[in-house]
mmCIF file of C-alpha atoms in Angstrom:
data_model
loop_
_atom_site.group_PDB
_atom_site.id
_atom_site.type_symbol
_atom_site.label_atom_id
_atom_site.label_comp_id
_atom_site.label_asym_id
_atom_site.label_seq_id
_atom_site.Cartn_x
_atom_site.Cartn_y
_atom_site.Cartn_z
ATOM 1 C CA MET A 1 69.411 -31.275 -14.416
ATOM 2 C CA THR A 2 66.937 -29.729 -11.993
ATOM 3 C CA ALA A 3 63.755 -28.295 -13.471
ATOM 4 C CA LEU A 4 62.880 -24.767 -12.432
ATOM 5 C CA ARG A 5 59.500 -24.242 -10.841
ATOM 6 C CA VAL A 6 57.391 -21.687 -12.679
ATOM 7 C CA ASN A 7 56.407 -18.822 -10.399
ATOM 8 C CA THR A 8 52.685 -18.093 -10.792
ATOM 9 C CA LEU A 9 52.372 -15.676 -7.868
ATOM 10 C CA PRO A 10 52.212 -12.090 -9.172
ATOM 11 C CA ASP A 11 54.709 -9.684 -7.657
ATOM 12 C CA VAL A 12 51.947 -7.315 -6.566
ATOM 13 C CA ILE A 13 50.369 -9.997 -4.357
ATOM 14 C CA ARG A 14 53.704 -11.285 -3.031
ATOM 15 C CA ASN A 15 54.761 -7.753 -2.139
ATOM 16 C CA GLU A 16 51.439 -7.030 -0.435
ATOM 17 C CA VAL A 17 51.720 -10.205 1.660
ATOM 18 C CA ALA A 18 55.261 -9.283 2.659
ATOM 19 C CA ARG A 19 54.247 -5.701 3.491
ATOM 20 C CA LEU A 20 51.327 -6.708 5.682
ATOM 21 C CA LYS A 21 53.362 -9.420 7.395
ATOM 22 C CA GLY A 22 56.083 -6.878 8.116
ATOM 23 C CA ALA A 23 53.451 -4.509 9.516
ATOM 24 C CA GLY A 24 52.468 -7.158 12.065
ATOM 25 C CA PHE A 25 49.292 -8.544 10.530
ATOM 26 C CA PRO A 26 48.748 -12.292 11.063
ATOM 27 C CA LEU A 27 48.203 -13.897 7.657
ATOM 28 C CA LEU A 28 47.553 -17.357 6.225
ATOM 29 C CA PRO A 29 47.644 -18.865 2.715
ATOM 30 C CA LEU A 30 44.309 -19.654 1.059
ATOM 31 C CA GLY A 31 43.355 -21.886 -1.857
ATOM 32 C CA GLY A 32 40.921 -24.602 -2.848
ATOM 33 C CA ALA A 33 38.162 -24.489 -5.423
ATOM 34 C CA ASP A 34 36.814 -21.160 -4.181
ATOM 35 C CA GLY A 35 40.156 -19.691 -3.122
ATOM 36 C CA LYS A 36 39.011 -19.238 0.477
ATOM 37 C CA ALA A 37 40.118 -22.471 2.220
ATOM 38 C CA PRO A 38 43.224 -22.419 4.472
ATOM 39 C CA LEU A 39 46.220 -24.241 2.988
ATOM 40 C CA LEU A 40 47.689 -24.891 6.456
ATOM 41 C CA ARG A 41 46.266 -27.249 9.059
ATOM 42 C CA ALA A 42 47.532 -25.196 11.991
ATOM 43 C CA TRP A 43 47.235 -21.543 11.094
ATOM 44 C CA ALA A 44 45.861 -19.921 14.261
ATOM 45 C CA GLY A 45 49.179 -19.750 16.111
ATOM 46 C CA SER A 46 51.616 -16.889 16.130
ATOM 47 C CA GLY A 47 54.416 -18.677 14.278
ATOM 48 C CA VAL A 48 53.152 -18.566 10.694
ATOM 49 C CA THR A 49 56.179 -17.098 8.973
ATOM 50 C CA LEU A 50 56.267 -15.372 5.603
ATOM 51 C CA ALA A 51 57.853 -18.471 4.079
ATOM 52 C CA ARG A 52 55.049 -20.697 5.414
ATOM 53 C CA ILE A 53 52.516 -18.345 3.846
ATOM 54 C CA LEU A 54 54.145 -18.035 0.434
ATOM 55 C CA ALA A 55 55.332 -21.641 -0.013
ATOM 56 C CA PRO A 56 51.817 -23.216 -0.240
ATOM 57 C CA MET A 57 50.712 -20.421 -2.546
ATOM 58 C CA HIS A 58 53.668 -21.126 -4.876
ATOM 59 C CA ARG A 59 53.077 -24.865 -4.666
ATOM 60 C CA THR A 60 49.353 -24.738 -5.474
ATOM 61 C CA GLY A 61 49.310 -21.760 -7.792
ATOM 62 C CA SER A 62 47.103 -19.843 -5.376
ATOM 63 C CA THR A 63 46.781 -16.070 -5.658
ATOM 64 C CA ALA A 64 44.780 -15.598 -2.460
ATOM 65 C CA TYR A 65 45.719 -15.130 1.185
ATOM 66 C CA GLY A 66 43.814 -14.401 4.360
ATOM 67 C CA VAL A 67 44.043 -11.733 7.041
ATOM 68 C CA ARG A 68 43.420 -13.216 10.479
ATOM 69 C CA LEU A 69 41.167 -11.086 12.654
ATOM 70 C CA ASP A 70 43.058 -11.369 15.928
ATOM 71 C CA GLY A 71 42.485 -7.882 17.308
ATOM 72 C CA LEU A 72 40.639 -6.815 14.172
ATOM 73 C CA ALA A 73 37.002 -6.651 13.145
ATOM 74 C CA VAL A 74 35.684 -6.632 9.588
ATOM 75 C CA ILE A 75 32.178 -5.684 8.569
ATOM 76 C CA ASP A 76 31.547 -8.098 5.704
ATOM 77 C CA CYS A 77 28.742 -6.759 3.494
ATOM 78 C CA ASP A 78 27.286 -9.231 1.010
ATOM 79 C CA SER A 79 26.153 -6.260 -1.075
ATOM 80 C CA ASP A 80 28.134 -3.303 -2.394
ATOM 81 C CA ASP A 81 24.999 -1.194 -2.170
ATOM 82 C CA SER A 82 26.088 2.250 -1.041
ATOM 83 C CA ALA A 83 23.034 2.495 1.216
ATOM 84 C CA VAL A 84 24.060 -0.661 3.118
ATOM 85 C CA VAL A 85 27.653 0.566 3.487
ATOM 86 C CA ALA A 86 26.459 3.974 4.675
ATOM 87 C CA GLN A 87 24.127 2.338 7.194
ATOM 88 C CA MET A 88 27.001 0.296 8.638
ATOM 89 C CA GLU A 89 29.334 3.293 8.941
ATOM 90 C CA ALA A 90 26.584 5.394 10.512
ATOM 91 C CA ARG A 91 26.119 2.712 13.137
ATOM 92 C CA PHE A 92 29.692 1.558 13.766
ATOM 93 C CA GLY A 93 31.823 4.516 12.693
ATOM 94 C CA GLN A 94 33.710 5.446 9.530
ATOM 95 C CA SER A 95 36.279 2.928 8.307
ATOM 96 C CA PRO A 96 39.379 4.283 6.526
ATOM 97 C CA VAL A 97 39.932 0.964 4.707
ATOM 98 C CA HIS A 98 37.390 -0.419 2.241
ATOM 99 C CA ILE A 99 38.023 -3.539 0.159
ATOM 100 C CA LYS A 100 35.597 -4.255 -2.677
ATOM 101 C CA THR A 101 34.961 -7.994 -2.768
ATOM 102 C CA PRO A 102 33.474 -10.032 -5.642
ATOM 103 C CA ARG A 103 30.118 -9.854 -3.883
ATOM 104 C CA GLY A 104 30.211 -6.836 -1.597
ATOM 105 C CA ARG A 105 32.627 -4.923 0.602
ATOM 106 C CA HIS A 106 34.930 -5.345 3.636
ATOM 107 C CA LEU A 107 35.213 -2.507 6.170
ATOM 108 C CA TYR A 108 38.184 -2.808 8.570
ATOM 109 C CA TYR A 109 38.246 -1.769 12.259
ATOM 110 C CA ARG A 110 40.011 -2.629 15.481
ATOM 111 C CA ALA A 111 38.069 -5.126 17.580
ATOM 112 C CA THR A 112 36.076 -4.065 20.640
ATOM 113 C CA GLY A 113 34.760 -7.372 21.986
ATOM 114 C CA ALA A 114 31.186 -8.596 21.557
ATOM 115 C CA VAL A 115 29.463 -7.664 18.314
ATOM 116 C CA PRO A 116 25.777 -7.796 17.311
ATOM 117 C CA ASN A 117 24.337 -10.450 15.053
ATOM 118 C CA LEU A 118 23.291 -8.446 12.000
ATOM 119 C CA ARG A 119 21.928 -11.477 10.152
ATOM 120 C CA GLY A 120 19.401 -11.845 12.911
ATOM 121 C CA GLU A 121 18.286 -8.278 12.163
ATOM 122 C CA GLY A 122 17.643 -9.199 8.539
ATOM 123 C CA LEU A 123 20.752 -7.435 7.182
ATOM 124 C CA PRO A 124 23.036 -9.043 4.547
ATOM 125 C CA VAL A 125 26.037 -8.322 6.767
ATOM 126 C CA ASP A 126 28.360 -10.241 9.091
ATOM 127 C CA ILE A 127 30.848 -8.837 11.580
ATOM 128 C CA LYS A 128 33.862 -11.131 11.681
ATOM 129 C CA THR A 129 36.375 -10.951 14.478
ATOM 130 C CA GLY A 130 38.603 -13.189 16.606
ATOM 131 C CA ALA A 131 41.747 -15.278 16.285
ATOM 132 C CA ARG A 132 39.848 -18.132 14.605
ATOM 133 C CA SER A 133 38.289 -15.850 11.988
ATOM 134 C CA TYR A 134 39.767 -14.439 8.792
ATOM 135 C CA VAL A 135 38.819 -12.662 5.586
ATOM 136 C CA VAL A 136 40.414 -12.822 2.146
ATOM 137 C CA GLY A 137 43.154 -10.205 1.977
ATOM 138 C CA PRO A 138 43.465 -7.143 -0.264
ATOM 139 C CA LEU A 139 44.602 -7.731 -3.882
ATOM 140 C CA SER A 140 43.826 -11.465 -3.659
ATOM 141 C CA VAL A 141 42.388 -13.076 -6.781
ATOM 142 C CA ARG A 142 40.157 -16.150 -6.508
ATOM 143 C CA PRO A 143 40.226 -19.000 -9.067
ATOM 144 C CA ASP A 144 37.029 -17.647 -10.646
ATOM 145 C CA GLY A 145 38.708 -14.274 -11.206
ATOM 146 C CA GLY A 146 37.046 -12.523 -8.268
ATOM 147 C CA LEU A 147 39.275 -9.645 -7.084
ATOM 148 C CA TYR A 148 39.551 -8.128 -3.601
ATOM 149 C CA ASP A 149 40.181 -4.571 -4.692
ATOM 150 C CA PRO A 150 41.285 -1.817 -2.261
ATOM 151 C CA VAL A 151 38.974 1.084 -3.090
ATOM 152 C CA LYS A 152 39.647 3.263 -0.054
ATOM 153 C CA GLY A 153 42.686 3.581 2.171
ATOM 154 C CA LEU A 154 45.489 1.090 2.673
ATOM 155 C CA LEU A 155 45.560 -1.632 5.299
ATOM 156 C CA GLY A 156 48.638 -1.260 7.480
ATOM 157 C CA ILE A 157 49.007 2.442 6.682
ATOM 158 C CA ASP A 158 45.719 4.061 7.660
ATOM 159 C CA ALA A 159 45.041 3.893 11.383
ATOM 160 C CA LEU A 160 41.988 1.763 12.114
ATOM 161 C CA PRO A 161 39.406 3.083 14.591
ATOM 162 C CA ARG A 162 37.715 0.865 17.102
ATOM 163 C CA LEU A 163 34.415 -0.652 16.031
ATOM 164 C CA ARG A 164 31.967 1.662 17.720
ATOM 165 C CA SER A 165 29.359 -0.047 19.849
ATOM 166 C CA ALA A 166 25.833 0.909 18.949
ATOM 167 C CA ALA A 167 22.396 0.168 20.216
ATOM 168 C CA SER A 168 20.986 -2.826 18.438
ATOM 169 C CA PRO A 169 17.860 -4.903 18.859
ATOM 170 C CA VAL A 170 18.280 -7.314 21.739
ATOM 171 C CA ALA A 171 16.756 -10.698 21.056
ATOM 172 C CA ASP A 172 15.230 -12.840 23.747
ATOM 173 C CA PRO A 173 17.498 -15.792 24.570
ATOM 174 C CA ILE A 174 16.720 -19.022 22.744
ATOM 175 C CA LEU A 175 15.859 -21.542 25.435
ATOM 176 C CA THR A 176 17.001 -25.153 25.550
ATOM 177 C CA GLY A 177 14.387 -27.247 23.787
ATOM 178 C CA HIS A 178 13.753 -24.547 21.190
ATOM 179 C CA ARG A 179 17.291 -24.063 19.898
ATOM 180 C CA HIS A 180 17.211 -26.512 16.986
ATOM 181 C CA VAL A 181 13.935 -25.207 15.569
ATOM 182 C CA GLU A 182 14.984 -21.567 15.919
ATOM 183 C CA LEU A 183 18.350 -22.176 14.269
ATOM 184 C CA VAL A 184 16.615 -23.945 11.381
ATOM 185 C CA LYS A 185 14.519 -20.806 10.920
ATOM 186 C CA GLU A 186 17.634 -18.613 11.027
ATOM 187 C CA ALA A 187 19.362 -20.882 8.503
ATOM 188 C CA MET A 188 16.484 -20.568 6.048
ATOM 189 C CA ARG A 189 16.460 -16.783 6.445
ATOM 190 C CA MET A 190 20.133 -16.399 5.566
ATOM 191 C CA VAL A 191 20.881 -19.389 3.283
ATOM 192 C CA GLU A 192 20.553 -17.307 0.114
ATOM 193 C CA LEU A 193 22.959 -14.681 1.462
ATOM 194 C CA VAL A 194 25.965 -16.965 2.029
ATOM 195 C CA GLY A 195 28.485 -18.502 -0.332
ATOM 196 C CA ASP A 196 28.379 -22.105 0.889
ATOM 197 C CA ALA A 197 27.233 -24.406 3.674
ATOM 198 C CA ALA A 198 30.435 -23.803 5.660
ATOM 199 C CA GLU A 199 29.775 -20.057 5.793
ATOM 200 C CA LEU A 200 26.194 -20.732 6.842
ATOM 201 C CA GLN A 201 27.406 -23.022 9.633
ATOM 202 C CA ALA A 202 29.784 -20.302 10.845
ATOM 203 C CA ASN A 203 26.889 -17.824 10.974
ATOM 204 C CA LEU A 204 24.776 -20.316 12.917
ATOM 205 C CA ALA A 205 27.640 -20.782 15.361
ATOM 206 C CA GLY A 206 27.571 -17.049 16.022
ATOM 207 C CA ILE A 207 23.828 -17.141 16.684
ATOM 208 C CA ARG A 208 24.234 -20.157 18.965
ATOM 209 C CA ASP A 209 27.006 -18.484 20.956
ATOM 210 C CA ASP A 210 25.235 -15.098 21.174
ATOM 211 C CA TRP A 211 21.579 -16.059 21.625
ATOM 212 C CA CYS A 212 21.235 -19.639 22.838
ATOM 213 C CA VAL A 213 21.051 -20.624 26.476
ATOM 214 C CA ASP A 214 23.874 -23.019 27.410
ATOM 215 C CA PRO A 215 25.519 -22.961 23.943
ATOM 216 C CA ALA A 216 28.245 -25.415 24.998
ATOM 217 C CA THR A 217 25.676 -28.246 24.968
ATOM 218 C CA MET A 218 24.795 -27.655 21.308
ATOM 219 C CA PRO A 219 27.589 -29.315 19.282
ATOM 220 C CA ASP A 220 29.028 -28.084 16.006
ATOM 221 C CA SER A 221 27.862 -31.334 14.378
ATOM 222 C CA GLU A 222 24.238 -30.279 14.940
ATOM 223 C CA LEU A 223 24.918 -26.926 13.296
ATOM 224 C CA ALA A 224 26.617 -28.695 10.387
ATOM 225 C CA GLY A 225 23.518 -30.824 9.871
ATOM 226 C CA ILE A 226 21.226 -27.776 9.867
ATOM 227 C CA ALA A 227 23.501 -25.910 7.459
ATOM 228 C CA ALA A 228 23.769 -28.897 5.092
ATOM 229 C CA TRP A 229 19.983 -29.337 5.029
ATOM 230 C CA ALA A 230 19.321 -25.638 4.392
ATOM 231 C CA TRP A 231 21.972 -25.539 1.658
ATOM 232 C CA LYS A 232 20.364 -28.577 0.001
ATOM 233 C CA CYS A 233 17.011 -26.782 0.076
ATOM 234 C CA ARG A 234 18.633 -23.852 -1.680
ATOM 235 C CA LEU A 235 20.205 -26.067 -4.352
ATOM 236 C CA GLU A 236 16.883 -27.829 -4.936
ATOM 237 C CA ASN A 237 14.997 -24.529 -5.161
ATOM 238 C CA ARG A 238 12.904 -25.317 -2.084
ATOM 239 C CA ILE A 239 13.214 -21.954 -0.333
ATOM 240 C CA TYR A 240 9.766 -20.478 0.289
ATOM 241 C CA ARG A 241 9.686 -16.717 -0.297
ATOM 242 C CA GLY A 242 5.977 -16.059 -0.550
ATOM 243 C CA ARG A 243 4.919 -15.189 -4.093
ATOM 244 C CA ASP A 244 8.582 -14.778 -5.046
ATOM 245 C CA SER A 245 9.193 -18.526 -4.875
ATOM 246 C CA ALA A 246 9.021 -21.584 -7.118
ATOM 247 C CA PHE A 247 7.040 -24.798 -6.781
ATOM 248 C CA PRO A 248 7.514 -28.135 -8.597
ATOM 249 C CA VAL A 249 5.083 -29.590 -11.130
ATOM 250 C CA GLN A 250 5.511 -33.302 -11.838
ATOM 251 C CA ARG A 251 6.649 -33.868 -15.432
ATOM 252 C CA LEU A 252 4.810 -37.209 -15.517
ATOM 253 C CA ALA A 253 1.616 -35.254 -14.859
ATOM 254 C CA LEU A 254 2.257 -32.966 -17.816
ATOM 255 C CA ASP A 255 3.018 -35.971 -20.023
ATOM 256 C CA ALA A 256 -0.267 -37.603 -19.021
ATOM 257 C CA LEU A 257 -2.300 -34.487 -19.834
ATOM 258 C CA ARG A 258 -0.712 -33.386 -23.094
ATOM 259 C CA GLY A 259 -2.437 -36.106 -25.092
ATOM 260 C CA GLU A 260 -5.915 -35.211 -23.845
ATOM 261 C CA ALA A 261 -8.415 -33.216 -25.922
ATOM 262 C CA ASN A 262 -8.568 -30.487 -23.276
ATOM 263 C CA GLY A 263 -5.038 -31.073 -22.010
ATOM 264 C CA ALA A 264 -4.109 -27.382 -22.026
ATOM 265 C CA ASP A 265 -7.074 -26.522 -19.778
ATOM 266 C CA ALA A 266 -6.278 -29.433 -17.464
ATOM 267 C CA ILE A 267 -2.613 -28.344 -17.203
ATOM 268 C CA ALA A 268 -3.705 -24.777 -16.393
ATOM 269 C CA LEU A 269 -6.031 -26.025 -13.652
ATOM 270 C CA LEU A 270 -3.373 -28.394 -12.279
ATOM 271 C CA VAL A 271 -0.746 -25.637 -12.042
ATOM 272 C CA LEU A 272 -3.234 -23.394 -10.233
ATOM 273 C CA LEU A 273 -4.144 -26.131 -7.744
ATOM 274 C CA VAL A 274 -0.498 -26.999 -7.069
ATOM 275 C CA ASP A 275 0.225 -23.300 -6.532
ATOM 276 C CA GLN A 276 -2.648 -22.886 -4.080
ATOM 277 C CA HIS A 277 -2.617 -26.255 -2.287
ATOM 278 C CA GLY A 278 0.420 -28.333 -3.300
ATOM 279 C CA HIS A 279 2.592 -27.191 -0.377
ATOM 280 C CA HIS A 280 0.295 -29.129 2.022
ATOM 281 C CA PRO A 281 0.375 -32.818 0.959
ATOM 282 C CA GLY A 282 -3.034 -34.436 1.273
ATOM 283 C CA LYS A 283 -4.815 -31.124 1.812
ATOM 284 C CA ARG A 284 -8.549 -31.209 1.111
ATOM 285 C CA PHE A 285 -10.131 -28.281 -0.708
ATOM 286 C CA PRO A 286 -13.368 -27.428 -2.540
ATOM 287 C CA LEU A 287 -13.427 -26.324 -6.174
ATOM 288 C CA ASP A 288 -15.582 -23.220 -6.431
ATOM 289 C CA PHE A 289 -15.266 -22.229 -10.076
ATOM 290 C CA ASP A 290 -17.364 -19.070 -9.616
ATOM 291 C CA ALA A 291 -14.961 -17.825 -6.905
ATOM 292 C CA MET A 292 -11.902 -18.782 -8.968
ATOM 293 C CA ARG A 293 -13.190 -16.828 -11.970
ATOM 294 C CA ALA A 294 -14.183 -13.836 -9.820
ATOM 295 C CA ALA A 295 -10.678 -13.742 -8.303
ATOM 296 C CA GLY A 296 -9.102 -13.797 -11.748
ATOM 297 C CA LEU A 297 -7.221 -17.032 -11.081
ATOM 298 C CA LEU A 298 -8.441 -18.573 -14.353
ATOM 299 C CA ASN A 299 -10.533 -17.076 -17.144
ATOM 300 C CA LEU A 300 -11.844 -20.381 -18.507
ATOM 301 C CA SER A 301 -15.590 -20.898 -18.752
ATOM 302 C CA LYS A 302 -17.261 -23.087 -16.141
ATOM 303 C CA PRO A 303 -17.920 -25.914 -18.635
ATOM 304 C CA ARG A 304 -14.221 -25.926 -19.600
ATOM 305 C CA LEU A 305 -13.196 -25.907 -15.928
ATOM 306 C CA ARG A 306 -15.519 -28.827 -15.186
ATOM 307 C CA ALA A 307 -14.091 -30.749 -18.138
ATOM 308 C CA ALA A 308 -10.534 -29.981 -16.959
ATOM 309 C CA ARG A 309 -11.423 -31.236 -13.483
ATOM 310 C CA ARG A 310 -12.797 -34.495 -14.914
ATOM 311 C CA THR A 311 -9.601 -34.931 -16.963
ATOM 312 C CA LEU A 312 -7.448 -34.485 -13.836
ATOM 313 C CA GLN A 313 -9.557 -37.059 -12.019
ATOM 314 C CA ALA A 314 -9.398 -39.525 -14.901
ATOM 315 C CA SER A 315 -5.609 -39.106 -15.088
ATOM 316 C CA GLY A 316 -5.228 -39.864 -11.369
ATOM 317 C CA LEU A 317 -3.980 -36.365 -10.498
ATOM 318 C CA LEU A 318 -7.056 -35.264 -8.553
ATOM 319 C CA ARG A 319 -9.323 -37.372 -6.406
ATOM 320 C CA LEU A 320 -12.665 -36.801 -4.766
ATOM 321 C CA VAL A 321 -12.322 -37.128 -0.994
ATOM 322 C CA GLY A 322 -15.602 -35.671 0.265
ATOM 323 C CA ARG A 323 -19.101 -35.842 -1.196
ATOM 324 C CA HIS A 324 -21.410 -32.870 -1.482
ATOM 325 C CA ARG A 325 -23.928 -32.490 1.306
ATOM 326 C CA ALA A 326 -26.744 -30.107 0.489
ATOM 327 C CA GLY A 327 -26.668 -26.912 2.511
ATOM 328 C CA SER A 328 -23.687 -27.879 4.644
ATOM 329 C CA LYS A 329 -20.732 -29.306 2.729
ATOM 330 C CA PRO A 330 -19.335 -28.890 -0.792
ATOM 331 C CA GLN A 331 -17.414 -31.543 -2.671
ATOM 332 C CA THR A 332 -13.766 -31.662 -1.583
ATOM 333 C CA PHE A 333 -10.749 -32.858 -3.531
ATOM 334 C CA ALA A 334 -7.068 -33.638 -2.965
ATOM 335 C CA LEU A 335 -4.071 -33.605 -5.293
ATOM 336 C CA THR A 336 -2.242 -36.874 -5.958
ATOM 337 C CA ARG A 337 0.972 -37.853 -7.719
ATOM 338 C CA LEU A 338 1.467 -40.373 -10.482
ATOM 339 C CA HIS A 339 3.536 -43.461 -9.598
ATOM 340 C CA PRO A 340 4.093 -45.439 -12.819
ATOM 341 C CA GLY A 341 4.554 -49.165 -12.390
ATOM 342 C CA ILE A 342 3.108 -49.299 -8.902
ATOM 343 C CA GLY A 343 0.182 -51.440 -10.112
ATOM 344 C CA GLY A 344 2.561 -54.251 -10.969
ATOM 345 C CA ALA A 345 4.258 -54.341 -7.574
ATOM 346 C CA VAL A 346 3.963 -57.641 -5.744
ATOM 347 C CA ASN A 347 2.640 -56.021 -2.572
ATOM 348 C CA VAL A 348 -0.035 -53.842 -4.226
ATOM 349 C CA GLU A 349 -3.610 -54.992 -4.782
ATOM 350 C CA THR A 350 -6.008 -53.112 -7.040
ATOM 351 C CA MET A 351 -8.821 -51.470 -5.089
ATOM 352 C CA SER A 352 -12.433 -51.569 -6.221
ATOM 353 C CA LYS A 353 -13.902 -48.347 -7.517
ATOM 354 C CA ALA A 354 -16.099 -47.859 -4.498
ATOM 355 C CA SER A 355 -16.794 -44.430 -3.118
ATOM 356 C CA PRO A 356 -13.819 -43.020 -1.167
ATOM 357 C CA VAL A 357 -16.229 -41.748 1.452
ATOM 358 C CA SER A 358 -16.763 -43.925 4.496
ATOM 359 C CA VAL A 359 -20.154 -45.369 5.375
ATOM 360 C CA SER A 360 -20.395 -43.273 8.488
ATOM 361 C CA GLU A 361 -19.792 -40.095 6.479
ATOM 362 C CA GLU A 362 -22.482 -40.933 3.938
ATOM 363 C CA ALA A 363 -24.852 -41.686 6.795
ATOM 364 C CA GLY A 364 -24.263 -38.204 8.185
ATOM 365 C CA GLY A 365 -21.605 -39.108 10.752
ATOM 366 C CA ARG A 366 -17.960 -38.067 10.790
ATOM 367 C CA GLY A 367 -15.673 -40.163 8.546
#
């Protein structure tokens, strides 16, 4: 007896795939953990039949498919903010087909050739086009429940206008020798606006192809490395955004200070110093408590601040690196990290508690 396979593909999605395929749109089956990975190895050719699209979707339980952008262009907004959508349509023309995505909106057009790099302009928008590009199709449902909902028009029915060319800022070409550094900067600007490292790499490929001199000599593997590093920075919360950013405080440091009589003051001073100076390892800085109080950084009294400083020094979290020199040089300090167990290492010898300042510095020379 042959078991019957349970059909998990809703009729509404199957019918939409069949309708768009019949209307001449090149499609491909999607799946994977995020519902956006192609289920076919070779999907860019012209011979992807309806059966080859539906069969992998039936087999894997996928409810998502892709629309290839051969001859099409899609403005992919990462935000469904009406102001962003209006800005795009004012610049590129009105689109009769809008698809609301789980994160933003797709606007469909016919392709016109070269397109601007909107990420480079600081906009949360990509323009996707070309036979090797695709977007998730209307009515698709991702594994996390995200729906691609047609909210205006109907793809395959409403005639698509050409993507109108518009004046856009023209960037200076990125010269050979500067490409890696500039693409790292671009990756960090857009890493929080993409869904994964693969999408970030695709955006970097667009910047390389559009802006870099001699792009053929910059391999995809280099872009993959940049994208992976930037994505790791995002996952580890190491994206600097000015005051709207986080910084790490060593838990061992907090443990060492909690048992002290003035531990709360010492922790407050430590957090302030890490905020102000921790992003430059080994940085030397003076401690001017009058200036700190005047700036409103801490409202502790000067005796409490001095006691907190001594506690940080005694705990090994702050060290004196420059002696006071009357009339010319204040005391300078540097932050340090705790490394438990390092004193017992076979290749570590305990140093004497001599002054950290060199003889030449104490004598008035330069250390």
